[in-house]
PDB file of C-alpha atoms in Angstrom:
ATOM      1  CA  UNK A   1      21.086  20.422  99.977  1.00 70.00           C
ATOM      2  CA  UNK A   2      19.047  16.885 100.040  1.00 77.00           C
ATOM      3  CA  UNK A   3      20.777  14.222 102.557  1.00 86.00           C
ATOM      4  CA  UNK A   4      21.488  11.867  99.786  1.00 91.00           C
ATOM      5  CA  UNK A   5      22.350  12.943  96.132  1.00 91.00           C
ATOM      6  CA  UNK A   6      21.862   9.984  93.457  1.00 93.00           C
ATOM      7  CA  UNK A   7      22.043  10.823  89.774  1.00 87.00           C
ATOM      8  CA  UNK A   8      18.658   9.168  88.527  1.00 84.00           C
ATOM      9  CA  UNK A   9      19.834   7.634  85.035  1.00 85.00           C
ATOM     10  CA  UNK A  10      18.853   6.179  83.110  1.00 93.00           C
ATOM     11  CA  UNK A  11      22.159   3.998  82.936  1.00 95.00           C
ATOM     12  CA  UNK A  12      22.370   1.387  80.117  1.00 97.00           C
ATOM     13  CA  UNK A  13      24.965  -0.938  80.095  1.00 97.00           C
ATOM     14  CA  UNK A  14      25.595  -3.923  77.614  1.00 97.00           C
ATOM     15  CA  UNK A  15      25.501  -7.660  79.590  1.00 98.00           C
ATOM     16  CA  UNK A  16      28.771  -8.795  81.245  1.00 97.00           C
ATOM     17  CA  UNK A  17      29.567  -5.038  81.768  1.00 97.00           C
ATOM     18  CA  UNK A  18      30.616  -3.637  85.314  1.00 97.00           C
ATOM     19  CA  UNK A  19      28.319  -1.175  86.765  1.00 97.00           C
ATOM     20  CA  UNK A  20      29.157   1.696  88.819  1.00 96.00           C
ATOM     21  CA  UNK A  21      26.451   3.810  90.633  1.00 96.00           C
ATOM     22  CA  UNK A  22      27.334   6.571  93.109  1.00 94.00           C
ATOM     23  CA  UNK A  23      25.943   8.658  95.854  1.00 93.00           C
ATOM     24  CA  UNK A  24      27.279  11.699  97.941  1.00 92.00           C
ATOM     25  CA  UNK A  25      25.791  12.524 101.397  1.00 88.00           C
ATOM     26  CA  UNK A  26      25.671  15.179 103.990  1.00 85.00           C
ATOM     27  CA  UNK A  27      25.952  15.301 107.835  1.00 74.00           C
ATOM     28  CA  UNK A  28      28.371  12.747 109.192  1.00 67.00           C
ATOM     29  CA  UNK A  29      26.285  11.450 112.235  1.00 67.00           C
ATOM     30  CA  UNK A  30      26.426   7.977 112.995  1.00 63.00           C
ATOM     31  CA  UNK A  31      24.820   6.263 110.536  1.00 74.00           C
ATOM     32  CA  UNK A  32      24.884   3.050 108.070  1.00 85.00           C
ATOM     33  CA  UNK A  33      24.588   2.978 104.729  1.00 89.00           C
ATOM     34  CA  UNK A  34      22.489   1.058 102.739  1.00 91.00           C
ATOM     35  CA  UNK A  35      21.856  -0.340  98.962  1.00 96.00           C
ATOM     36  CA  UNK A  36      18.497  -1.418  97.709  1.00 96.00           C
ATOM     37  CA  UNK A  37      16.643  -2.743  94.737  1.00 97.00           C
ATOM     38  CA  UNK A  38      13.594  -1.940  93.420  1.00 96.00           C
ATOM     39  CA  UNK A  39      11.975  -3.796  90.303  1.00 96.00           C
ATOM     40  CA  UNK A  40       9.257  -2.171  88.768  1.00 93.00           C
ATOM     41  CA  UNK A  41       6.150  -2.598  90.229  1.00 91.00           C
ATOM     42  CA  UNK A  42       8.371  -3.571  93.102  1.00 93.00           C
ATOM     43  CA  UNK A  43       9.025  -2.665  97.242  1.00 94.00           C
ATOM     44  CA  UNK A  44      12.534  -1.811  97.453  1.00 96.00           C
ATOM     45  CA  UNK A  45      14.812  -4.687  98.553  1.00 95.00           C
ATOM     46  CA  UNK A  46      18.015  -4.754 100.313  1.00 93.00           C
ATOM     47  CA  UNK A  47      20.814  -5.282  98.566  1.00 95.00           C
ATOM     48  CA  UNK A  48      23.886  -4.461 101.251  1.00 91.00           C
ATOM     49  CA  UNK A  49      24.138  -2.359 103.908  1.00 87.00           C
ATOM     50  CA  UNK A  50      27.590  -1.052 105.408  1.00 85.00           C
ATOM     51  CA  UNK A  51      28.976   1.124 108.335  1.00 81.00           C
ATOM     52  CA  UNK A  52      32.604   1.798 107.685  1.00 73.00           C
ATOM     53  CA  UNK A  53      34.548   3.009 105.164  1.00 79.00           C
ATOM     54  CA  UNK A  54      36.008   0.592 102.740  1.00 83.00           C
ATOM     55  CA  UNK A  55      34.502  -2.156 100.467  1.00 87.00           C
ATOM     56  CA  UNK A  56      32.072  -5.033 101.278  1.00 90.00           C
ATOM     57  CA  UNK A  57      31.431  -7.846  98.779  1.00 92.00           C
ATOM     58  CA  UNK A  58      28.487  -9.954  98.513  1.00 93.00           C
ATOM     59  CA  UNK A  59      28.771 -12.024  95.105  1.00 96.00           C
ATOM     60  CA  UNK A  60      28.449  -9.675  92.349  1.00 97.00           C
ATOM     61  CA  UNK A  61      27.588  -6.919  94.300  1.00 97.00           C
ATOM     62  CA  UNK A  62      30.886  -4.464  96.061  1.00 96.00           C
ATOM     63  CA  UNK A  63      29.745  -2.012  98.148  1.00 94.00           C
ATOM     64  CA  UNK A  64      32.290   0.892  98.765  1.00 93.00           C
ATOM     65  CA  UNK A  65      31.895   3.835 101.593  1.00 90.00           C
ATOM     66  CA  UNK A  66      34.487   6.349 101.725  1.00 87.00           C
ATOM     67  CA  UNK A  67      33.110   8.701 104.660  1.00 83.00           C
ATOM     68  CA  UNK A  68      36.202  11.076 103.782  1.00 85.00           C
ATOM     69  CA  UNK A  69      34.560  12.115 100.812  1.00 86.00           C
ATOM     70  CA  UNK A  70      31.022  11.451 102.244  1.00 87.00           C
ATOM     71  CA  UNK A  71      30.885   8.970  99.260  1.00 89.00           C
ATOM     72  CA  UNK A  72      29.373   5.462  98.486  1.00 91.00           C
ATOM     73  CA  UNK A  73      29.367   3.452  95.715  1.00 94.00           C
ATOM     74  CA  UNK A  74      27.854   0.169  94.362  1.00 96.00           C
ATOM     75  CA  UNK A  75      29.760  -2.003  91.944  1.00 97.00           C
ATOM     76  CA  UNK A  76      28.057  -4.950  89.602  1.00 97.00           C
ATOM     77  CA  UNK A  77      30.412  -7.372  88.241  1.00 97.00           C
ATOM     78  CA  UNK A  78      29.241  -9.272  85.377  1.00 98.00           C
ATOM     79  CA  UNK A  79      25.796  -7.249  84.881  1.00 98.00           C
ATOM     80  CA  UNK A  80      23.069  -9.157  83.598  1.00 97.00           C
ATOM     81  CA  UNK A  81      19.712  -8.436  82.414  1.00 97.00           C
ATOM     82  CA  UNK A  82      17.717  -9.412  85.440  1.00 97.00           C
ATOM     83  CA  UNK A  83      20.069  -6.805  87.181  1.00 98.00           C
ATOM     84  CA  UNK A  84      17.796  -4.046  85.268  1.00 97.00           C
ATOM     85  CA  UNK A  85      15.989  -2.455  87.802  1.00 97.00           C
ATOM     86  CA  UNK A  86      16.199   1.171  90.047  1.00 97.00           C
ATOM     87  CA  UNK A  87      18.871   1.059  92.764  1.00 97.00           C
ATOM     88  CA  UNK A  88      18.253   2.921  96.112  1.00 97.00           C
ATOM     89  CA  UNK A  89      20.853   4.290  97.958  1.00 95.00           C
ATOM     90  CA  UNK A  90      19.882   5.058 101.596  1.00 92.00           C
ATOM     91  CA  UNK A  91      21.255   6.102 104.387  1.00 88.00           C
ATOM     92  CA  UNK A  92      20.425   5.499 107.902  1.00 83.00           C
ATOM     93  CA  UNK A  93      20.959   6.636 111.702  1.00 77.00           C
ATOM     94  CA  UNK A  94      19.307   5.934 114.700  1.00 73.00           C
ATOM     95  CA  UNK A  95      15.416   5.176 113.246  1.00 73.00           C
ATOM     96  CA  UNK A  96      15.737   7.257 110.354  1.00 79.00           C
ATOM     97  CA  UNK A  97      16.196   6.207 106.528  1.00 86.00           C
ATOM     98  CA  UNK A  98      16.494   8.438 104.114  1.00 90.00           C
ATOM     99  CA  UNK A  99      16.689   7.601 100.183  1.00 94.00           C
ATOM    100  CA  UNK A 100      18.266   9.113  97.381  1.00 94.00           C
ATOM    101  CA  UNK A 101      16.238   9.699  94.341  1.00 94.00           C
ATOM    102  CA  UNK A 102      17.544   6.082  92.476  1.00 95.00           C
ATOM    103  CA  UNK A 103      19.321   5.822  89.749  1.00 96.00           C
ATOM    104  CA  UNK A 104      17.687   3.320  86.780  1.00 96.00           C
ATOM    105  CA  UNK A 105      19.928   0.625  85.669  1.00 97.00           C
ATOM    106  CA  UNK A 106      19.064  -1.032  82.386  1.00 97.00           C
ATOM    107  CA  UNK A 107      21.334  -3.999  81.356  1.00 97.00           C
ATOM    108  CA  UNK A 108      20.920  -5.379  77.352  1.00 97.00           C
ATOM    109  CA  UNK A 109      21.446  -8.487  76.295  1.00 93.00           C
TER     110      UNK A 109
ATOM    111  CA  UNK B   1       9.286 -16.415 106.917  1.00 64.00           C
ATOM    112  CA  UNK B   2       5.987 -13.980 105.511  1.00 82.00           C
ATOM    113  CA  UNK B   3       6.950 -10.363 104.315  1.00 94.00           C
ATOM    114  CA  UNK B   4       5.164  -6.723 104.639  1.00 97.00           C
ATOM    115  CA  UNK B   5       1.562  -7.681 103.584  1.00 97.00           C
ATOM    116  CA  UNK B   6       0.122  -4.134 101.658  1.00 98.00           C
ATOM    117  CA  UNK B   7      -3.689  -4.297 100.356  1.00 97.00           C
ATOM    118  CA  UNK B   8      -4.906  -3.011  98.054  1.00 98.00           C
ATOM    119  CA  UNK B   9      -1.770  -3.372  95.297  1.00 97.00           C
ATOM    120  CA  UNK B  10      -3.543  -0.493  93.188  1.00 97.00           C
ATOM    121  CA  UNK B  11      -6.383   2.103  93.532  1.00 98.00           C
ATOM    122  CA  UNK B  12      -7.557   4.845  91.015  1.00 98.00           C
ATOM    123  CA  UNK B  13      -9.671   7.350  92.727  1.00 98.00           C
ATOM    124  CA  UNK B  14     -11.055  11.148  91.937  1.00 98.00           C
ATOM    125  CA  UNK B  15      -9.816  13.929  93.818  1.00 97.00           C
ATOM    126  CA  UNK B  16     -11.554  14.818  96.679  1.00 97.00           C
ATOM    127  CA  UNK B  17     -12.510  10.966  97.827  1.00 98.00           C
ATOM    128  CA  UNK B  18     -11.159   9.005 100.468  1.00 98.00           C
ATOM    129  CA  UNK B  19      -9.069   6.447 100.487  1.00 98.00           C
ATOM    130  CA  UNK B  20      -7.138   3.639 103.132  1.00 98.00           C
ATOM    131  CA  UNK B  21      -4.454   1.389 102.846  1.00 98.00           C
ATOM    132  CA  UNK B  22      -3.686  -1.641 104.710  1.00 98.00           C
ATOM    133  CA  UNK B  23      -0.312  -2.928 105.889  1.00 98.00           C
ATOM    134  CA  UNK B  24       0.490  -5.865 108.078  1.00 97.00           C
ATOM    135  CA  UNK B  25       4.388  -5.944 109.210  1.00 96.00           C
ATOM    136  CA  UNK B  26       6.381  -9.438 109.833  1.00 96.00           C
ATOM    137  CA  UNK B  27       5.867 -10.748 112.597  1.00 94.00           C
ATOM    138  CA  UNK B  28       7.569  -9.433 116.017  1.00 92.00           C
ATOM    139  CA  UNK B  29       8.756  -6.559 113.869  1.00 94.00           C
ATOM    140  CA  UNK B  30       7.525  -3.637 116.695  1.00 93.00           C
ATOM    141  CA  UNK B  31       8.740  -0.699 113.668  1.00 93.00           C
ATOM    142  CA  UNK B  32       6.315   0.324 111.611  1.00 95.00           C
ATOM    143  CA  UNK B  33       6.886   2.717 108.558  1.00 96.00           C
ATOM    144  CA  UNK B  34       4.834   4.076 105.957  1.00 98.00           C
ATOM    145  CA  UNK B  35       6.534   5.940 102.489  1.00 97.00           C
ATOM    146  CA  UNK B  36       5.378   7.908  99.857  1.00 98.00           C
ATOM    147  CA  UNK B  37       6.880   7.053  96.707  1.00 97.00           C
ATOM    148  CA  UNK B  38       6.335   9.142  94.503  1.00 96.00           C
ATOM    149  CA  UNK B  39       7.124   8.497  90.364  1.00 93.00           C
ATOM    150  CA  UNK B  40      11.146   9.125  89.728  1.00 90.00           C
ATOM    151  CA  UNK B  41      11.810   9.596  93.317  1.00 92.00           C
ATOM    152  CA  UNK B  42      13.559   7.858  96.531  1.00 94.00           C
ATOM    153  CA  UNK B  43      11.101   6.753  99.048  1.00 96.00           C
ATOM    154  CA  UNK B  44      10.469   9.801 101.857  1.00 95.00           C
ATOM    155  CA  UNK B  45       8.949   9.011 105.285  1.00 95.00           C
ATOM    156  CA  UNK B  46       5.459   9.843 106.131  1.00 97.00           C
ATOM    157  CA  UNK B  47       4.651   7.916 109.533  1.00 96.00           C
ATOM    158  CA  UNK B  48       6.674   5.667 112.217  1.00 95.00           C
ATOM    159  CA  UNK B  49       5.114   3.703 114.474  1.00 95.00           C
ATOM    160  CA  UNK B  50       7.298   2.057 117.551  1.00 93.00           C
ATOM    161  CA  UNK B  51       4.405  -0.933 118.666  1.00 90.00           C
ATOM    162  CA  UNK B  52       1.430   1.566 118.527  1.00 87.00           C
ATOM    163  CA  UNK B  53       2.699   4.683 119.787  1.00 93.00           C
ATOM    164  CA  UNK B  54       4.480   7.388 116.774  1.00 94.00           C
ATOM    165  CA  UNK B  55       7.900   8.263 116.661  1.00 92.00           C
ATOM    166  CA  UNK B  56       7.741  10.392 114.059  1.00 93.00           C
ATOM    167  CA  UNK B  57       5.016  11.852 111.827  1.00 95.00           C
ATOM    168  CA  UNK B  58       6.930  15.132 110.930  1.00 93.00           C
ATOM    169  CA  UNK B  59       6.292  14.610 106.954  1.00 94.00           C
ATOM    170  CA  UNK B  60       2.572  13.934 107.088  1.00 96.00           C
ATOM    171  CA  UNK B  61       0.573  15.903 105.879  1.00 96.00           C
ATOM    172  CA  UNK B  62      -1.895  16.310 108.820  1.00 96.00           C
ATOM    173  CA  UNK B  63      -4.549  17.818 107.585  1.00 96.00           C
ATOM    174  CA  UNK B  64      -5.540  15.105 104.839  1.00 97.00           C
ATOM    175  CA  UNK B  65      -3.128  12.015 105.922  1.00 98.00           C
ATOM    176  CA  UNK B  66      -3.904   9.399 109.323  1.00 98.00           C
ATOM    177  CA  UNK B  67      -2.465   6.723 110.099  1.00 98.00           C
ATOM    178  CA  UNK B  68      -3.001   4.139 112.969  1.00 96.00           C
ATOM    179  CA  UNK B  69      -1.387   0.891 114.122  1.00 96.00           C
ATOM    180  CA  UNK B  70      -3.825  -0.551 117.112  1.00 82.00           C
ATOM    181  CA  UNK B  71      -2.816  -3.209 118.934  1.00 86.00           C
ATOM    182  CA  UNK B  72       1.003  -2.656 117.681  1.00 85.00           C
ATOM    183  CA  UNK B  73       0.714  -4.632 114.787  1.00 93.00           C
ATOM    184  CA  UNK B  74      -1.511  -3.980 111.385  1.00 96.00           C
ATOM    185  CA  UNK B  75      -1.671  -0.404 110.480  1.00 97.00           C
ATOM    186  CA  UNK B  76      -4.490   1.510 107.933  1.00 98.00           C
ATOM    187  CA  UNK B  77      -2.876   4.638 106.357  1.00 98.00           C
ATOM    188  CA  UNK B  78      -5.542   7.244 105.369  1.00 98.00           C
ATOM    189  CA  UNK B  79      -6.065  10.204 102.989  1.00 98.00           C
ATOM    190  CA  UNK B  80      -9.195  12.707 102.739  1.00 97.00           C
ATOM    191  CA  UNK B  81      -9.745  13.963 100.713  1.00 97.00           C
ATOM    192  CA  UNK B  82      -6.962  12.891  98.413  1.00 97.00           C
ATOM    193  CA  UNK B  83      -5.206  15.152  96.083  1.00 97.00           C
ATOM    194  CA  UNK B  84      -3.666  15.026  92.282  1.00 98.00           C
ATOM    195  CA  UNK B  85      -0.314  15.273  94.016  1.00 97.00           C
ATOM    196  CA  UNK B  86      -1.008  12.117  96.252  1.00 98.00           C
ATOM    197  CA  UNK B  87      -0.513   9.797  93.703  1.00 98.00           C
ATOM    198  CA  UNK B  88       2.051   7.828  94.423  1.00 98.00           C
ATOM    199  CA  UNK B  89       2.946   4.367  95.373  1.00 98.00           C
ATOM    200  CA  UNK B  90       2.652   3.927  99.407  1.00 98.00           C
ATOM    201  CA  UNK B  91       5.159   1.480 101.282  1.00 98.00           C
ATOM    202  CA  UNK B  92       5.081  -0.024 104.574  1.00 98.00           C
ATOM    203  CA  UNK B  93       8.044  -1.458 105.744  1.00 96.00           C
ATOM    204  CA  UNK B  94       8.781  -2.745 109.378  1.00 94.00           C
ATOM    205  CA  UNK B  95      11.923  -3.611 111.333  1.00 92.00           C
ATOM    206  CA  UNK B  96      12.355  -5.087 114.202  1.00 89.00           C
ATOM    207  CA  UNK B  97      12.938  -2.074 116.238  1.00 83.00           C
ATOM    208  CA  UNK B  98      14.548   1.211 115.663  1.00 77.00           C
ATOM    209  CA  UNK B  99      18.376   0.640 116.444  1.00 74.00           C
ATOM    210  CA  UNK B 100      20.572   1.555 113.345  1.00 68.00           C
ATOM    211  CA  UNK B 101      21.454  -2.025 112.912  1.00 74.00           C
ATOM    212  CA  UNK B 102      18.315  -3.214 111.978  1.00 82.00           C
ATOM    213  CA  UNK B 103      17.371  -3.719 108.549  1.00 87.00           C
ATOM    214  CA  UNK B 104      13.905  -2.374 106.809  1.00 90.00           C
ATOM    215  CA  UNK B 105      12.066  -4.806 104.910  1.00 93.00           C
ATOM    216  CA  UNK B 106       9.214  -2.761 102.529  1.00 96.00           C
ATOM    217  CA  UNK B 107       5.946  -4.724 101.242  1.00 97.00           C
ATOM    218  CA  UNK B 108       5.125  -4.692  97.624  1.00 96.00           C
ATOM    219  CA  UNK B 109       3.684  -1.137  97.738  1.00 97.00           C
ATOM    220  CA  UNK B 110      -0.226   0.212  96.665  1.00 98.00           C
ATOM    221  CA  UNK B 111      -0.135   2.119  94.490  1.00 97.00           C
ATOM    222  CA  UNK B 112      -2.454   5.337  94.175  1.00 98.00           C
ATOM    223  CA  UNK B 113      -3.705   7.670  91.074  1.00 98.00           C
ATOM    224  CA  UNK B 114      -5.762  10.504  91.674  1.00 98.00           C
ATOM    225  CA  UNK B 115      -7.696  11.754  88.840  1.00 98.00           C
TER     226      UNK B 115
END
């Protein structure tokens, strides 16, 4: 079983819609948990990051952990095209990151 | 404030040749990572460097992969003799050390095709 499970996509989503993208992980050390961007062509760029369970918002952008379920999730409010791009989800403890596979968002206008 | 500096951006080589990327962190980061990226994938860890000593080089593939970071601060990531399978895109990212609370920031990438 891989650390961090991310369906890859593609997702494609009409402008103004909400985006949802999910991961599940495994092994419940102490770790954060972490959201990145990656335009094509692109290094991956953080997005939010999170410890505990329960949501964080930054603009547009909800970040949701529910360590229960060994779940996290990454809400877009108002997608727009320039949100098009592959989002990372990563999770990390002590030195160590490790990345799901990304799932590709495309957003039409 | 400057970000991961990664030369060169792309490289097309034939299998069996040689080839080095360079990577210069931000400054006072003392963490030093490179990833392999490789098409459809997340990006997995192939080398950490804490100021010049390694932390962790479990996923490189010793017998065709270096790396070094002299000095604790630029870094040149080798392969030889390169392979179809290495082409990928290779990130360096630093941080400013390794606690759990510090975030990653990744360069731009180079990006690598073996033919």
């Amino acid at each position: 079983q891989k650390e961090v499970e991310q369906d890859p996509g593609p997702l494609s989503v009409p402008e103004g819609a909400i985006v949802s993208l999910n991961c599940t992980y495994s092994n419940s050390a102490f770790q954060y948990f972490m959201w990145y961007r990656q335009y094509s062509r692109k290094g991956p760029e953080l997005l939010m990051y999170t410890y505990s369970s329960g949501n964080k918002e930054d603009g547009r952008f909800t970040a949701q952990v529910d360590k229960s379920s060994k779940y996290i999730s990454l809400f877009i409010r108002d997608s727009q095209p320039s949100d098009s791009a592959t989002y990372l989800c990563a999770k990390k403890y002590g030195n160590k990151l490790v990345f799901g596979a990304g799932t590709i968002l495309r957003v039409k206008s | 404030e400057a970000g991961v500096a990664q030369s060169p951006r792309y490289k097309i080589i034939e299998k069996r040749q040689s080839v080095a990327f360079w990577c210069n962190p931000i400054s006072g980061h003392a963490t030093l990572y490179w990833y392999q990226q490789i098409l459809g994938q997340g990006p997995k860890l192939l080398i950490q460097f804490q100021n010049n000593g390694v932390v962790d080089d479990s996923q490189l593939p010793k017998d065709r992969f270096s790396a070094e970071r002299l000095k604790g601060v630029d870094s040149t990531l080798k392969i030889q003799p390169a392979k179809l399978e290495d082409s990928a895109v290779y990130l360096c990212a630093s941080s400013l050390g390794p606690a759990s609370g510090n975030t990653i920031y990744f360069g731009e990438g180079s990006w690598l095709t073996v033919v």
